Coordinates of C-alpha atoms and ligand atoms in Angstrom, one line a residue:
M1 CA 118.2 144.2 75.2
S2 CA 116.5 143.1 72.0
R3 CA 114.4 146.2 72.7
S4 CA 117.5 148.3 71.9
L5 CA 117.7 146.4 68.6
Q6 CA 114.3 147.5 67.5
C7 CA 115.4 151.2 67.5
S8 CA 116.4 153.0 64.2
S9 CA 119.8 152.8 63.0
R10 CA 120.8 156.2 64.5
R11 CA 119.7 155.1 67.9
G12 CA 120.6 151.7 66.9
A13 CA 124.2 152.8 66.7
G14 CA 123.9 154.3 70.2
S15 CA 122.0 151.2 71.4
T16 CA 124.6 148.9 69.6
L17 CA 127.2 150.7 71.7
G18 CA 125.2 150.3 74.8
L19 CA 124.6 146.5 73.9
T20 CA 128.4 146.2 73.3
V21 CA 129.2 147.8 76.8
V22 CA 126.7 145.4 78.3
V23 CA 128.1 142.3 76.6
L24 CA 131.6 143.5 77.4
S25 CA 130.9 144.0 80.9
L26 CA 129.2 140.6 81.2
V27 CA 132.2 139.0 79.8
L28 CA 134.3 140.7 82.3
V29 CA 131.9 140.2 85.1
L30 CA 131.1 136.5 84.8
P31 CA 134.4 135.1 85.5
A32 CA 134.9 137.6 88.3
C33 CA 131.6 136.3 89.7
D34 CA 133.0 132.8 89.6
L35 CA 136.2 134.2 91.2
I36 CA 134.0 135.7 93.9
R37 CA 132.0 132.6 94.4
F38 CA 134.9 130.3 94.4
G39 CA 137.8 132.6 95.6
G40 CA 140.9 133.0 93.4
S41 CA 142.5 129.5 93.3
N42 CA 146.1 128.8 94.5
L43 CA 146.4 126.1 92.0
S44 CA 149.3 126.3 89.5
K45 CA 148.4 127.0 85.7
Q46 CA 149.7 123.4 85.1
Q47 CA 147.3 121.9 87.7
K48 CA 144.4 123.8 86.4
D49 CA 145.3 122.9 82.8
H50 CA 145.6 119.2 83.9
I51 CA 142.1 119.2 85.6
R52 CA 140.5 120.9 82.5
Q53 CA 142.2 118.6 80.1
K54 CA 141.7 115.4 81.8
V55 CA 138.1 115.9 82.7
T56 CA 137.4 117.1 79.2
A57 CA 138.9 113.9 77.9
A58 CA 136.5 111.7 80.0
T59 CA 135.7 108.6 77.9
C60 CA 131.9 108.1 77.5
S61 CA 132.2 104.4 77.2
D62 CA 131.9 102.4 80.4
A63 CA 133.9 99.7 78.9
N64 CA 137.0 101.9 78.6
R65 CA 136.7 103.5 82.0
L66 CA 138.9 100.9 83.9
A67 CA 141.7 101.2 81.4
E68 CA 141.5 105.0 81.5
A69 CA 141.6 105.2 85.3
E70 CA 144.6 102.8 85.4
K71 CA 146.3 105.2 82.8
L72 CA 145.7 108.3 85.0
F73 CA 147.3 106.5 88.0
D74 CA 150.2 105.5 85.9
S75 CA 150.6 109.0 84.5
K76 CA 151.1 110.2 88.1
G77 CA 153.7 107.6 88.9
L78 CA 151.4 105.9 91.3
Q79 CA 152.1 102.3 90.3
P80 CA 148.5 101.1 90.6
E81 CA 147.4 97.5 91.2
L82 CA 144.1 95.9 90.2
E83 CA 142.1 94.4 92.9
E84 CA 139.8 92.0 91.2
Y85 CA 136.4 90.8 92.8
S86 CA 133.7 88.7 91.4
E87 CA 131.5 91.6 90.5
A88 CA 134.0 94.8 90.3
V89 CA 137.6 95.7 89.7
N90 CA 139.2 98.4 91.8
V91 CA 142.3 100.4 91.0
V92 CA 144.6 100.7 94.1
S93 CA 147.8 102.6 94.8
K94 CA 149.4 102.5 98.3
L95 CA 151.4 105.4 99.7
K96 CA 153.3 104.3 102.9
G97 CA 153.5 106.9 105.7
K98 CA 155.5 107.2 108.8
T99 CA 152.9 105.2 110.7
S100 CA 150.6 102.2 109.6
E101 CA 147.5 104.2 110.4
T102 CA 145.6 103.9 107.2
I103 CA 143.3 106.4 105.4
V104 CA 141.3 105.3 102.3
V105 CA 140.7 108.1 99.7
G106 CA 138.3 106.9 96.9
A107 CA 136.4 107.9 93.9
H108 CA 134.4 105.7 91.7
Y109 CA 135.4 105.5 87.9
D110 CA 132.4 103.6 86.5
K111 CA 129.3 105.4 84.9
T112 CA 125.9 104.8 83.9
T113 CA 124.9 104.5 80.1
L114 CA 123.7 108.0 79.5
G115 CA 126.2 110.9 79.0
C116 CA 129.9 110.9 79.5
G117 CA 130.2 110.6 83.3
A118 CA 132.4 113.7 83.3
I119 CA 130.6 115.1 86.4
D120 CA 129.8 111.6 87.9
N121 CA 132.5 110.9 88.4
W122 CA 135.5 111.6 86.2
T123 CA 136.0 114.8 88.1
G124 CA 136.5 112.7 91.3
V125 CA 138.9 110.4 89.7
V126 CA 141.0 113.2 88.2
M127 CA 141.3 114.9 91.6
L128 CA 142.0 111.6 93.3
T129 CA 145.1 110.9 91.3
M130 CA 146.3 114.5 91.7
L131 CA 145.9 114.5 95.5
A132 CA 147.8 111.1 95.5
E133 CA 150.6 112.6 93.5
E134 CA 150.8 115.6 95.9
L135 CA 150.8 113.6 99.1
K136 CA 153.3 111.2 97.6
A137 CA 155.7 114.2 97.1
S138 CA 155.3 115.1 100.7
S139 CA 156.0 112.8 103.7
T140 CA 152.9 111.8 105.5
Q141 CA 152.1 110.6 109.0
K142 CA 149.5 108.2 107.8
T143 CA 149.5 105.5 105.1
Y144 CA 147.1 106.0 102.3
L145 CA 145.1 103.7 100.0
F146 CA 144.1 105.6 96.9
V147 CA 141.3 103.7 95.2
A148 CA 139.2 104.2 92.1
F149 CA 136.2 101.9 92.8
G150 CA 134.4 99.9 90.1
G151 CA 130.7 99.0 90.2
E152 CA 129.6 102.0 92.4
E153 CA 126.5 102.5 90.0
R154 CA 125.8 98.8 90.6
D155 CA 125.0 99.2 94.5
L156 CA 128.6 100.0 95.5
K157 CA 129.9 96.6 94.3
G158 CA 133.7 97.7 94.5
S159 CA 133.7 99.5 97.8
R160 CA 131.6 96.9 99.5
A161 CA 134.0 94.0 98.4
M162 CA 137.0 96.0 99.6
A163 CA 135.5 97.0 102.9
Y164 CA 134.2 93.5 103.5
G165 CA 137.6 92.2 102.9
M166 CA 138.9 94.7 105.6
V167 CA 136.6 93.4 108.2
K168 CA 138.2 89.9 108.1
R169 CA 141.8 91.4 108.8
E170 CA 141.5 93.8 111.7
E171 CA 145.0 95.1 111.1
D172 CA 143.9 96.4 107.8
R173 CA 140.9 98.4 109.1
P174 CA 141.4 101.9 108.1
C175 CA 141.2 104.8 110.5
A176 CA 139.0 106.8 108.0
M177 CA 137.6 106.8 104.6
V178 CA 137.3 109.9 102.4
N179 CA 135.1 109.7 99.2
L180 CA 135.0 112.1 96.2
D181 CA 131.8 111.8 94.1
S182 CA 130.6 114.3 91.4
F183 CA 131.9 117.9 91.1
G184 CA 131.4 120.9 88.8
F185 CA 128.9 123.2 90.2
E186 CA 129.5 124.4 93.7
K187 CA 131.9 124.7 96.6
A188 CA 132.5 121.2 98.3
W189 CA 129.8 119.9 100.6
A190 CA 129.2 116.6 102.3
L191 CA 126.3 114.1 102.2
K192 CA 125.1 113.7 105.7
S193 CA 123.4 110.3 105.3
I194 CA 126.8 108.7 104.5
S195 CA 129.2 110.9 106.6
D196 CA 130.3 110.8 110.1
D197 CA 130.2 113.7 112.6
S198 CA 133.9 113.7 113.4
L199 CA 134.8 114.3 109.8
L200 CA 132.0 116.7 109.1
K201 CA 133.5 118.7 112.0
L202 CA 137.0 118.5 110.5
A203 CA 135.6 119.7 107.2
S204 CA 133.9 122.6 108.7
D205 CA 136.9 123.6 110.7
V206 CA 139.0 123.4 107.3
E207 CA 136.5 125.5 105.4
R208 CA 136.2 128.0 108.2
K209 CA 140.0 128.5 108.1
R210 CA 139.7 129.1 104.5
G211 CA 137.2 132.0 105.2
G212 CA 134.1 130.1 104.0
S213 CA 131.3 128.0 105.8
F214 CA 130.9 124.4 105.1
S215 CA 127.6 122.9 103.9
I216 CA 126.1 119.6 105.0
R217 CA 123.2 118.3 102.9
N218 CA 120.9 115.3 102.5
Y219 CA 119.3 114.2 99.3
R220 CA 116.8 111.4 99.6
G221 CA 118.0 108.4 97.6
A222 CA 121.6 109.7 97.1
S223 CA 124.4 107.3 98.1
S224 CA 128.0 106.6 97.5
D225 CA 131.0 104.5 98.3
S226 CA 131.7 105.8 101.9
K227 CA 128.6 103.9 102.8
S228 CA 130.4 100.6 102.5
F229 CA 133.0 101.8 105.0
Q230 CA 130.5 103.2 107.4
L231 CA 129.0 99.8 107.5
I232 CA 132.2 98.2 108.9
G233 CA 132.3 100.9 111.5
V234 CA 135.0 103.2 109.8
P235 CA 134.5 106.9 110.2
S236 CA 133.8 108.1 106.6
I237 CA 132.7 111.1 104.6
T238 CA 131.5 111.7 100.9
F239 CA 132.4 115.1 99.4
S240 CA 130.6 116.4 96.3
G241 CA 130.3 119.6 94.4
L242 CA 126.9 119.3 92.7
G243 CA 124.2 121.9 92.8
D244 CA 120.5 121.5 93.8
D245 CA 119.8 120.8 90.1
W246 CA 121.9 117.6 90.2
R247 CA 119.1 115.6 88.9
D248 CA 119.2 117.5 85.6
Y249 CA 122.9 116.1 85.2
L250 CA 123.3 112.9 87.0
H251 CA 122.9 109.7 84.8
Q252 CA 121.8 112.0 81.9
D253 CA 123.0 112.9 78.5
S254 CA 123.9 116.3 80.0
D255 CA 126.7 114.7 82.1
I256 CA 129.4 116.2 79.8
P257 CA 132.6 118.2 80.2
E258 CA 130.8 121.3 78.7
N259 CA 128.7 121.5 81.8
V260 CA 131.5 121.5 84.4
D261 CA 132.3 124.8 86.0
F262 CA 136.1 124.3 86.3
E263 CA 136.5 127.3 88.7
S264 CA 134.3 125.4 91.1
V265 CA 136.5 122.2 90.6
F266 CA 139.7 124.2 91.3
D267 CA 138.2 125.4 94.6
N268 CA 137.1 121.9 95.4
Y269 CA 140.5 120.6 94.8
E270 CA 142.1 123.2 97.1
F271 CA 139.7 122.3 99.8
L272 CA 140.1 118.6 99.6
R273 CA 143.9 119.1 99.7
E274 CA 143.6 121.0 102.8
F275 CA 141.2 118.6 104.3
L276 CA 143.6 115.7 103.8
R277 CA 146.5 117.7 105.3
N278 CA 144.5 118.3 108.4
L279 CA 143.3 114.6 108.5
D280 CA 146.9 113.5 108.3
E281 CA 147.7 115.2 111.5
S282 CA 144.6 114.2 113.3
S283 CA 144.8 111.1 115.6
C284 CA 142.7 108.1 114.7
E285 CA 141.3 108.0 118.2
S286 CA 139.8 111.6 117.8
L287 CA 137.9 110.4 114.6
K288 CA 136.1 107.6 116.4
Ligands
LIG1 ZN1 128.8 108.9 91.4

């Protein structure tokens, strides 16, 4: 390209035109590539704007994350309650369904020191509260606990404390746990090491119905809050939308909203909504 710049003005004019055409076509093609990669999203403009605005507003100070998470729940009319444990505080909203069979849907709100935790995991918290609002507007079979976990970056403190509490009271044991952690690059995939086969199969079926194929991955050393529920025998899954270059962003200064590909997040949201709808109709027995 620069080559064209070296040519004389006459040709320069020509090559400038060439360059303009190339740039213009790139400007046109790039979003189209995203659209091809992620499919035209059925999200409303309002929903897209909300995701973009809230992820962009992610607070970079870990000290403010709890208050900001609570505000997000409040803004969606979810009447959150704080569950305070010795080493972490969780934000919890309960949605009663036709049955008492319970699904925990979670996303951690805390972050490590570097960066703004936009990818890890404000994308997850924003989508969690939107999913809760949408399910609240529809009548569900199952009862839901929507939870923004604290202390995930400190060895899963918030989710361990909650799961441990559920062991003591059998009637509180959930039927399944769905965890959202870090989005902004790719179509949703699941982390195999902390996900159970029944939910992996359901995810594959849902993505097949959407015309795609679902990806299951393993990254050594990667973990998240579904592990705490797996440890008490609850069928669980962790979804993510990171790319293979995740080490360049997680817990780094580069974990900022500018590095989030929102088209991928819109697609992830649609997939997660469809997944929860299918899970709501699944029998707890079939998930064991
Ligand atoms: Zn995370």
